[in-house]
Short mmCIF file of C-alpha atoms and ligand atoms in Angstrom, two decimals:
data_model
loop_
_atom_site.label_atom_id
_atom_site.label_comp_id
_atom_site.label_asym_id
_atom_site.label_seq_id
_atom_site.Cartn_x
_atom_site.Cartn_y
_atom_site.Cartn_z
CA MET A 270 13.81 -16.33 2.99
CA ASP A 271 13.55 -14.81 -0.62
CA GLU A 272 16.34 -10.86 -0.24
CA LEU A 273 15.61 -8.80 -2.48
CA ARG A 274 16.61 -5.07 -3.53
CA VAL A 275 15.27 -1.46 -3.12
CA ASP A 276 18.08 0.67 -6.13
CA LEU A 277 17.84 3.49 -5.10
CA GLY A 278 22.45 4.13 -5.00
CA GLU A 279 22.55 5.21 -1.71
CA ARG A 280 19.39 5.11 -0.22
CA SER A 281 19.42 2.14 -1.63
CA TYR A 282 17.88 -0.84 1.50
CA PRO A 283 16.83 -4.98 1.28
CA ILE A 284 12.76 -6.62 2.18
CA LEU A 285 13.28 -9.32 3.57
CA ILE A 286 10.28 -11.48 2.79
CA GLY A 287 10.16 -14.70 4.98
CA PRO A 288 8.27 -16.34 7.77
CA GLY A 289 9.23 -16.26 11.54
CA LEU A 290 11.01 -12.88 10.43
CA ILE A 291 10.24 -10.81 13.20
CA ASP A 292 11.87 -13.55 15.71
CA GLU A 293 15.60 -12.73 14.38
CA PRO A 294 17.94 -10.89 16.03
CA ALA A 295 20.85 -10.94 13.01
CA HIS A 296 18.01 -9.42 10.74
CA PHE A 297 17.81 -5.34 13.01
CA SER A 298 21.82 -6.58 14.50
CA GLY A 299 23.74 -3.52 13.30
CA ARG A 300 20.08 -2.29 11.64
CA VAL A 301 19.24 -0.85 14.50
CA PRO A 302 21.14 2.31 17.55
CA ALA A 303 21.07 1.12 20.74
CA ARG A 304 17.28 3.44 20.65
CA ALA A 305 14.19 2.86 18.92
CA ALA A 306 11.22 2.98 18.71
CA ILE A 307 8.25 0.64 17.57
CA VAL A 308 5.26 2.16 16.26
CA THR A 309 2.03 -0.10 15.91
CA SER A 310 -1.79 0.33 17.23
CA GLU A 311 -3.62 -1.45 19.55
CA ARG A 312 -5.41 -3.95 17.77
CA ILE A 313 -2.18 -4.61 16.34
CA ALA A 314 0.00 -4.85 19.64
CA PRO A 315 -0.99 -7.71 21.93
CA LEU A 316 -0.06 -9.57 18.19
CA TYR A 317 3.41 -8.83 17.30
CA LEU A 318 4.30 -6.43 19.99
CA ALA A 319 6.59 -8.08 23.00
CA ARG A 320 8.37 -10.54 20.23
CA LEU A 321 9.13 -7.64 18.52
CA ARG A 322 10.51 -5.83 21.47
CA SER A 323 12.51 -8.97 22.22
CA THR A 324 13.89 -9.47 19.34
CA LEU A 325 15.92 -5.93 19.98
CA ALA A 326 17.05 -6.67 22.72
CA ARG A 327 18.47 -9.55 22.40
CA ALA A 328 19.81 -6.69 18.78
CA GLY A 329 21.04 -4.69 21.14
CA SER A 330 18.77 -1.98 20.39
CA ASP A 331 16.55 -1.08 24.00
CA SER A 332 13.11 -0.06 22.55
CA ILE A 333 9.89 2.65 23.28
CA ASP A 334 5.64 1.24 22.35
CA ILE A 335 4.02 3.75 20.92
CA VAL A 336 0.77 1.77 20.34
CA LEU A 337 -2.37 4.13 18.47
CA PRO A 338 -5.56 3.85 18.13
CA ASP A 339 -6.71 1.04 14.80
CA GLY A 340 -7.40 1.59 11.22
CA GLU A 341 -7.57 4.73 8.49
CA SER A 342 -9.37 7.46 10.63
CA ALA A 343 -6.73 7.12 13.08
CA LYS A 344 -3.34 8.21 10.06
CA THR A 345 -4.99 11.42 11.02
CA TRP A 346 -2.54 15.24 12.28
CA GLN A 347 -3.60 14.02 16.04
CA THR A 348 -2.49 10.28 15.93
CA LEU A 349 0.61 11.96 13.98
CA ASP A 350 1.25 14.50 16.80
CA GLN A 351 1.06 11.85 19.44
CA VAL A 352 4.13 9.47 17.36
CA HIS A 353 5.82 12.78 18.09
CA THR A 354 5.14 13.94 21.50
CA ALA A 355 5.56 10.11 22.66
CA LEU A 356 9.18 10.14 21.41
CA LEU A 357 9.66 14.31 22.87
CA ARG A 358 9.48 12.92 25.95
CA ALA A 359 11.06 9.54 25.56
CA ARG A 360 14.05 11.89 24.21
CA GLY A 361 14.04 10.69 21.26
CA ASP A 362 16.70 11.98 19.45
CA ARG A 363 18.09 12.39 15.74
CA ARG A 364 19.60 8.34 15.95
CA THR A 365 16.52 7.57 17.11
CA THR A 366 14.80 4.53 15.05
CA LEU A 367 10.98 4.67 14.96
CA ILE A 368 10.03 1.18 14.24
CA ALA A 369 7.14 0.75 11.86
CA LEU A 370 4.53 -3.03 13.36
CA GLY A 371 1.54 -2.77 11.50
CA GLY A 372 -0.66 -2.32 8.20
CA GLY A 373 -0.20 -0.31 5.83
CA VAL A 374 -2.55 3.12 8.22
CA ILE A 375 0.88 2.53 10.64
CA GLY A 376 3.93 2.38 8.27
CA ASP A 377 2.06 5.03 6.00
CA LEU A 378 1.71 7.52 8.99
CA THR A 379 5.38 6.41 10.73
CA GLY A 380 7.53 6.82 8.07
CA PHE A 381 5.96 10.84 7.77
CA ALA A 382 6.58 10.71 11.40
CA ALA A 383 10.58 9.33 10.87
CA ALA A 384 10.41 12.31 7.56
CA THR A 385 8.65 15.02 9.62
CA TYR A 386 10.11 14.38 13.22
CA GLN A 387 13.41 16.39 13.98
CA ARG A 388 13.78 16.98 9.96
CA GLY A 389 14.16 13.01 9.68
CA VAL A 390 15.76 10.20 12.08
CA PRO A 391 15.95 6.25 10.31
CA PHE A 392 12.63 3.81 9.97
CA ILE A 393 12.30 0.59 8.92
CA GLN A 394 9.31 -1.29 8.22
CA VAL A 395 7.44 -4.58 10.00
CA PRO A 396 4.30 -5.15 7.53
CA THR A 397 1.72 -7.34 8.91
CA THR A 398 -0.78 -6.69 6.10
CA LEU A 399 -1.03 -8.47 2.62
CA LEU A 400 -1.25 -5.36 1.85
CA ALA A 401 1.63 -3.39 3.43
CA GLN A 402 4.07 -6.62 2.23
CA VAL A 403 3.28 -6.44 -1.05
CA ASP A 404 2.88 -2.90 -1.66
CA SER A 405 3.27 -0.31 0.80
CA SER A 406 5.87 -0.75 3.06
CA VAL A 407 8.37 -0.96 -0.25
CA GLY A 408 8.94 3.04 -2.52
CA GLY A 409 9.00 5.18 0.67
CA LYS A 410 5.48 7.04 0.11
CA THR A 411 4.24 7.90 3.15
CA ALA A 412 1.30 10.16 4.45
CA ILE A 413 -2.03 10.96 6.68
CA ASN A 414 -5.53 11.55 5.24
CA HIS A 415 -6.78 15.39 5.28
CA ALA A 416 -10.12 15.17 5.17
CA LEU A 417 -10.55 16.55 1.99
CA GLY A 418 -8.67 13.90 0.68
CA LYS A 419 -6.96 10.32 1.43
CA ASN A 420 -3.15 10.45 1.86
CA MET A 421 -2.70 14.64 0.60
CA ILE A 422 -0.09 14.95 3.68
CA GLY A 423 2.49 13.88 3.32
CA ALA A 424 5.90 12.73 1.88
CA PHE A 425 8.70 10.44 -0.50
CA TYR A 426 10.83 8.60 2.82
CA GLN A 427 12.67 5.99 1.60
CA PRO A 428 13.09 3.00 5.89
CA SER A 429 16.46 1.35 5.59
CA LEU A 430 15.01 -2.07 6.00
CA VAL A 431 10.98 -3.59 4.94
CA LEU A 432 10.93 -7.31 6.47
CA ALA A 433 7.60 -9.12 5.69
CA ASP A 434 7.31 -11.53 8.36
CA THR A 435 5.03 -14.13 5.68
CA GLY A 436 4.22 -15.54 10.04
CA THR A 437 1.76 -13.23 10.80
CA LEU A 438 -0.10 -13.38 7.98
CA ALA A 439 -2.14 -15.84 9.77
CA SER A 440 -2.92 -14.32 11.97
CA LEU A 441 -5.22 -11.53 9.71
CA PRO A 442 -8.97 -11.96 8.98
CA GLU A 443 -10.01 -12.99 5.93
CA ARG A 444 -11.56 -9.38 4.41
CA GLU A 445 -8.39 -7.71 5.33
CA TYR A 446 -6.15 -10.56 3.10
CA ARG A 447 -8.21 -10.73 0.25
CA SER A 448 -8.52 -6.64 0.46
CA GLY A 449 -4.02 -7.32 0.20
CA LEU A 450 -4.85 -9.68 -3.32
CA ALA A 451 -6.14 -6.59 -5.00
CA GLU A 452 -3.31 -4.58 -4.80
CA VAL A 453 -1.47 -8.37 -6.16
CA ILE A 454 -3.99 -8.24 -8.81
CA LYS A 455 -3.03 -4.94 -9.83
CA TYR A 456 0.78 -6.09 -10.29
CA GLY A 457 -0.50 -8.64 -12.80
CA PHE A 458 -2.35 -6.38 -14.92
CA ILE A 459 -0.71 -3.18 -14.82
CA ARG A 460 2.83 -5.03 -15.45
CA ASP A 461 3.14 -8.81 -15.93
CA ALA A 462 0.65 -10.79 -18.86
CA GLY A 463 2.24 -14.30 -16.55
CA PHE A 464 2.17 -13.57 -13.33
CA LEU A 465 -1.90 -12.58 -13.96
CA ASP A 466 -2.12 -15.77 -15.88
CA TRP A 467 -0.11 -17.45 -13.10
CA LEU A 468 -2.37 -15.60 -10.14
CA GLU A 469 -5.17 -16.66 -12.34
CA ALA A 470 -4.35 -20.77 -12.23
CA ASN A 471 -3.30 -20.16 -8.34
CA LEU A 472 -6.17 -17.90 -6.86
CA ASP A 473 -7.72 -20.79 -4.70
CA ALA A 474 -3.72 -21.47 -3.32
CA LEU A 475 -3.92 -18.50 -2.69
CA LEU A 476 -7.03 -17.74 -1.32
CA ARG A 477 -6.40 -21.04 1.44
CA ARG A 478 -2.67 -18.86 2.09
CA ASP A 479 -1.11 -21.78 1.02
CA PRO A 480 2.61 -19.97 1.61
CA GLY A 481 4.60 -21.88 -2.01
CA VAL A 482 1.23 -19.70 -3.57
CA LEU A 483 1.67 -16.97 -1.00
CA SER A 484 5.58 -16.56 -1.16
CA HIS A 485 5.78 -16.20 -5.07
CA ALA A 486 2.86 -14.30 -5.09
CA ILE A 487 4.54 -11.22 -2.23
CA ARG A 488 8.69 -11.85 -3.56
CA ARG A 489 6.48 -11.63 -7.28
CA SER A 490 4.76 -7.74 -5.94
CA CYS A 491 7.98 -6.67 -4.42
CA GLU A 492 9.65 -7.57 -7.55
CA ILE A 493 7.61 -5.08 -9.26
CA LYS A 494 7.22 -2.97 -6.75
CA ALA A 495 11.23 -2.42 -6.09
CA GLU A 496 11.48 -2.14 -9.74
CA ILE A 497 8.86 0.49 -10.61
CA VAL A 498 10.25 2.47 -7.45
CA ALA A 499 14.47 2.35 -9.44
CA LYS A 500 13.20 4.21 -12.25
CA ASP A 501 11.01 6.85 -10.75
CA GLU A 502 11.22 7.91 -6.78
CA ARG A 503 9.37 10.91 -7.59
CA GLU A 504 6.36 9.30 -9.96
CA THR A 505 7.47 11.49 -12.36
CA GLY A 506 6.32 8.83 -14.98
CA MET A 507 5.33 4.69 -14.84
CA ARG A 508 5.35 5.01 -11.22
CA ALA A 509 1.60 6.40 -11.26
CA TRP A 510 0.64 3.01 -12.73
CA LEU A 511 0.91 1.97 -9.19
CA ASN A 512 -2.07 3.98 -9.26
CA LEU A 513 -4.47 2.30 -12.11
CA GLY A 514 -7.95 1.77 -10.45
CA HIS A 515 -6.63 4.42 -6.99
CA THR A 516 -8.07 7.69 -8.58
CA PHE A 517 -11.56 6.37 -8.11
CA GLY A 518 -10.51 3.44 -5.00
CA HIS A 519 -9.61 6.86 -3.08
CA ALA A 520 -13.03 8.19 -4.50
CA ILE A 521 -14.92 5.43 -3.36
CA GLU A 522 -13.05 5.61 0.60
CA ALA A 523 -13.57 9.20 1.63
CA GLY A 524 -16.80 9.86 -0.30
CA LEU A 525 -18.09 6.47 1.95
CA GLY A 526 -16.41 7.67 5.24
CA TYR A 527 -12.37 6.78 4.60
CA GLY A 528 -12.52 2.69 6.27
CA GLU A 529 -16.37 1.57 5.37
CA TRP A 530 -14.34 0.44 2.46
CA LEU A 531 -11.26 -1.03 2.84
CA HIS A 532 -8.57 -0.14 0.81
CA GLY A 533 -7.90 -2.41 -1.33
CA GLU A 534 -11.53 -3.59 -1.33
CA ALA A 535 -12.58 -0.31 -3.66
CA VAL A 536 -8.95 -0.49 -5.06
CA ALA A 537 -10.47 -4.06 -6.86
CA ALA A 538 -14.10 -0.89 -8.52
CA GLY A 539 -11.80 1.49 -9.29
CA MET A 540 -9.79 -1.05 -10.68
CA VAL A 541 -12.76 -2.74 -12.66
CA LEU A 542 -14.01 0.71 -13.31
CA ALA A 543 -10.75 1.82 -15.47
CA ALA A 544 -10.35 -1.91 -17.12
CA GLU A 545 -14.05 -0.33 -18.56
CA LEU A 546 -12.72 2.98 -19.34
CA SER A 547 -10.25 1.73 -20.82
CA ALA A 548 -12.49 0.25 -22.95
CA ARG A 549 -15.10 2.44 -24.01
CA LEU A 550 -11.53 4.47 -25.04
CA SER A 551 -10.93 1.88 -27.47
CA HIS A 552 -7.52 0.44 -25.47
CA LEU A 553 -8.84 -3.13 -23.86
CA ARG A 554 -10.88 -4.91 -25.18
CA ASP A 555 -13.93 -6.19 -23.94
CA ALA A 556 -12.48 -10.04 -23.03
CA ASP A 557 -9.91 -8.29 -21.54
CA VAL A 558 -12.42 -6.30 -19.04
CA ALA A 559 -14.19 -9.90 -18.61
CA ARG A 560 -11.53 -11.72 -17.14
CA VAL A 561 -10.18 -7.97 -14.93
CA ARG A 562 -14.05 -8.23 -12.57
CA GLY A 563 -13.43 -12.44 -12.99
CA LEU A 564 -10.51 -12.16 -11.01
CA ILE A 565 -11.74 -9.60 -9.14
CA ALA A 566 -14.82 -10.97 -8.74
CA ARG A 567 -13.18 -14.52 -7.35
CA ALA A 568 -11.17 -13.17 -4.91
CA GLY A 569 -14.22 -12.50 -3.08
CA LEU A 570 -13.71 -8.58 -4.36
CA PRO A 571 -16.31 -6.24 -5.00
CA VAL A 572 -16.68 -4.98 -8.70
CA ALA A 573 -19.85 -2.81 -8.83
CA PRO A 574 -18.46 1.09 -6.58
CA PRO A 575 -20.88 2.32 -4.55
CA ALA A 576 -23.48 4.74 -6.27
CA LEU A 577 -22.12 7.46 -4.87
CA GLY A 578 -23.10 9.59 -7.62
CA ALA A 579 -20.97 11.43 -11.19
CA ALA A 580 -20.52 14.80 -10.24
CA ARG A 581 -20.07 13.38 -6.61
CA TYR A 582 -17.11 10.53 -8.48
CA LEU A 583 -15.91 14.00 -10.36
CA GLU A 584 -15.84 16.38 -7.45
CA LEU A 585 -13.03 13.73 -5.00
CA MET A 586 -11.30 13.00 -7.44
CA ARG A 587 -10.70 16.19 -8.76
CA ILE A 588 -7.29 16.64 -6.07
CA ASP A 589 -6.57 13.04 -7.09
CA LYS A 590 -2.49 14.04 -7.04
CA LYS A 591 -2.73 12.28 -10.24
CA ALA A 592 -4.22 15.83 -11.10
CA GLU A 593 -2.73 18.88 -13.40
CA ALA A 594 -4.40 21.77 -13.35
CA GLY A 595 -8.25 20.77 -12.56
CA ALA A 596 -7.73 17.98 -15.29
CA ILE A 597 -8.28 14.15 -13.71
CA ARG A 598 -5.25 11.65 -15.12
CA TYR A 599 -6.45 8.50 -15.00
CA VAL A 600 -4.17 4.96 -14.78
CA LEU A 601 -5.73 3.15 -17.96
CA LEU A 602 -4.93 -0.16 -19.36
CA SER A 603 -3.20 -0.09 -23.42
CA ARG A 604 -3.18 -4.02 -23.16
CA LEU A 605 -3.60 -6.48 -19.71
CA GLY A 606 0.30 -6.23 -18.52
CA GLU A 607 0.63 -2.50 -19.28
CA ALA A 608 -0.60 0.85 -18.24
CA PHE A 609 -0.37 4.42 -18.73
CA VAL A 610 -1.48 7.65 -17.90
CA ALA A 611 -3.85 10.03 -19.09
CA PRO A 612 -6.75 12.32 -19.01
CA VAL A 613 -10.31 12.05 -20.38
CA PRO A 614 -12.90 13.65 -20.99
CA ASP A 615 -15.30 14.02 -17.68
CA ARG A 616 -18.49 13.24 -20.16
CA THR A 617 -16.83 9.78 -21.39
CA VAL A 618 -16.35 9.33 -17.35
CA THR A 619 -19.25 11.01 -16.40
CA GLU A 620 -20.65 7.88 -19.12
CA LEU A 621 -18.53 5.09 -17.66
CA LEU A 622 -19.65 6.28 -13.87
CA GLN A 623 -23.84 6.36 -13.91
CA SER A 624 -24.35 2.80 -16.21
CA ALA A 625 -21.81 1.92 -12.91
CA CYS A 626 -23.77 2.57 -10.41
CA ALA A 627 -26.77 2.29 -12.08
CA ALA A 628 -25.32 -1.77 -12.71
P1 LIG B 228 -4.72 -1.41 8.21
O1 LIG B 228 -2.70 -0.75 7.89
O2 LIG B 228 -5.66 -0.82 8.93
O3 LIG B 228 -4.75 -3.17 9.31
C1 LIG B 228 -5.30 -3.53 7.78
C2 LIG B 228 -6.13 -3.81 10.17
O4 LIG B 228 -5.60 -4.99 10.26
C3 LIG B 228 -5.89 -2.95 10.82
O5 LIG B 228 -7.12 -3.06 11.64
C4 LIG B 228 -4.55 -3.75 11.63
O6 LIG B 228 -4.29 -3.81 13.14
C5 LIG B 228 -5.11 -5.02 11.36
N1 LIG B 228 -3.53 -6.15 11.64
C6 LIG B 228 -2.53 -5.68 10.37
N2 LIG B 228 -1.49 -7.05 10.45
C7 LIG B 228 -2.74 -7.80 11.50
C8 LIG B 228 -2.67 -9.43 11.69
N3 LIG B 228 -1.63 -9.74 11.37
N4 LIG B 228 -2.34 -9.49 12.65
C9 LIG B 228 -3.34 -9.02 12.26
N5 LIG B 228 -4.80 -7.75 12.12
C10 LIG B 228 -3.21 -6.98 11.90
O7 LIG B 228 -4.25 -0.71 6.50
P2 LIG B 228 -3.64 -1.75 5.20
O8 LIG B 228 -4.41 -2.15 3.98
O9 LIG B 228 -2.51 -2.91 5.69
O10 LIG B 228 -3.24 0.06 4.46
C11 LIG B 228 -4.00 0.20 4.04
C12 LIG B 228 -3.01 1.95 4.64
O11 LIG B 228 -2.05 2.05 3.01
C13 LIG B 228 -4.61 2.94 3.80
O12 LIG B 228 -4.15 3.92 4.13
C14 LIG B 228 -3.60 3.24 2.20
O13 LIG B 228 -3.66 4.14 1.77
C15 LIG B 228 -2.73 2.57 2.32
N6 LIG B 228 -1.20 2.68 1.47
C16 LIG B 228 -0.18 2.73 1.15
C17 LIG B 228 1.34 2.12 -0.21
C18 LIG B 228 1.92 2.74 -0.65
O14 LIG B 228 3.15 3.17 -1.47
N7 LIG B 228 2.13 3.93 1.04
C19 LIG B 228 0.55 1.59 -0.73
C20 LIG B 228 -1.01 1.02 -0.39
C21 LIG B 228 -1.75 1.80 0.19
N1 LIG B 229 0.61 2.44 -4.36
C1 LIG B 229 1.49 3.24 -4.86
C2 LIG B 229 2.90 3.43 -4.79
O1 LIG B 229 3.38 3.69 -3.99
O2 LIG B 229 3.52 4.36 -5.30
#
């Protein structure tokens, strides 16, 4: 088992990574009170809910189950209300700990439910997708979607523990696994050129889910995320780098309808656009863009955006959370391994989108 730490003073917490962790009561003992609520989805419940409930019971915690509809389209006020209602009916109090068992959708929604139930109760992340293990479970961004924009309603609210059982990834469908790889690859592009080299050399083993290679990829991703969150929890600076490709990606997700493209797929196409934009602005060389595109394509992820039309992209991107006074700010690459954030003239972005959508 690997143990990392997100260093946030008195709100610091551990990230535990390894196979079989959800079966070990020792990881929960002392961290969950007598009452807990496991929040999960209809798809994940038959796979892991009984195991986690039994582990919690052995750790001395009597848990209730809150089983929600599955998928991105369920990341809504209505589903959030279901969680609050279940907690109230079960007489959940301020010590009741919420445990998010699932991917990024369950993690984000449960975190927001924990932030808002009785003004804040503790929560634990038990991520079961690759995307959630390398990204969404760490760092305390919690949210639901709004019809006008993704993740627009939420809170910064840190978990007290992240327990990433890598064994759960065995049941993850191939398309979901590849979607998670987009966020792994992102860390190489924004923060660690050496990790990017390593990913290029080990991608085939990673696609085969080789346990050693996979656990290194998860650990290094979490290290980078923990480092960035510790430096900039509230995203006043470098945390925005973690959104490489997301401005375009969120527009793809909202423009096509949530759930049509997976989050990582949209981010993958968005990262290619961000690299191309960086090259148009003379920060990256064509050879760098070819590396970005090549790695994403090898991971089986989309490299071309859907043809929503440049005007529609710009309309959707104007409600991005990085926008300031209606001006869209983009995460760009100054080189492979380093990012920065800057506004870009609409004309430049329109030309980029017109040529990318035509291709
Ligand atoms: P997801 O939560 O919808 O999970 C994908 C699918 O896999 C679901 O159908 C789920 O039921 C299923 N699944 C989960 N674990 C499984 C397992 N072990 N075996 C079989 N099936 C399993 O999607 P995701 O890709 O995990 O997360 C995407 C969400 O994460 C988006 O809403 C995105 O906005 C959010 N996100 C948040 C952050 C953050 O910092 N908070 C970062 C990145 C992404
Ligand atoms: N996934 C982006 C962030 O956590 O900031």
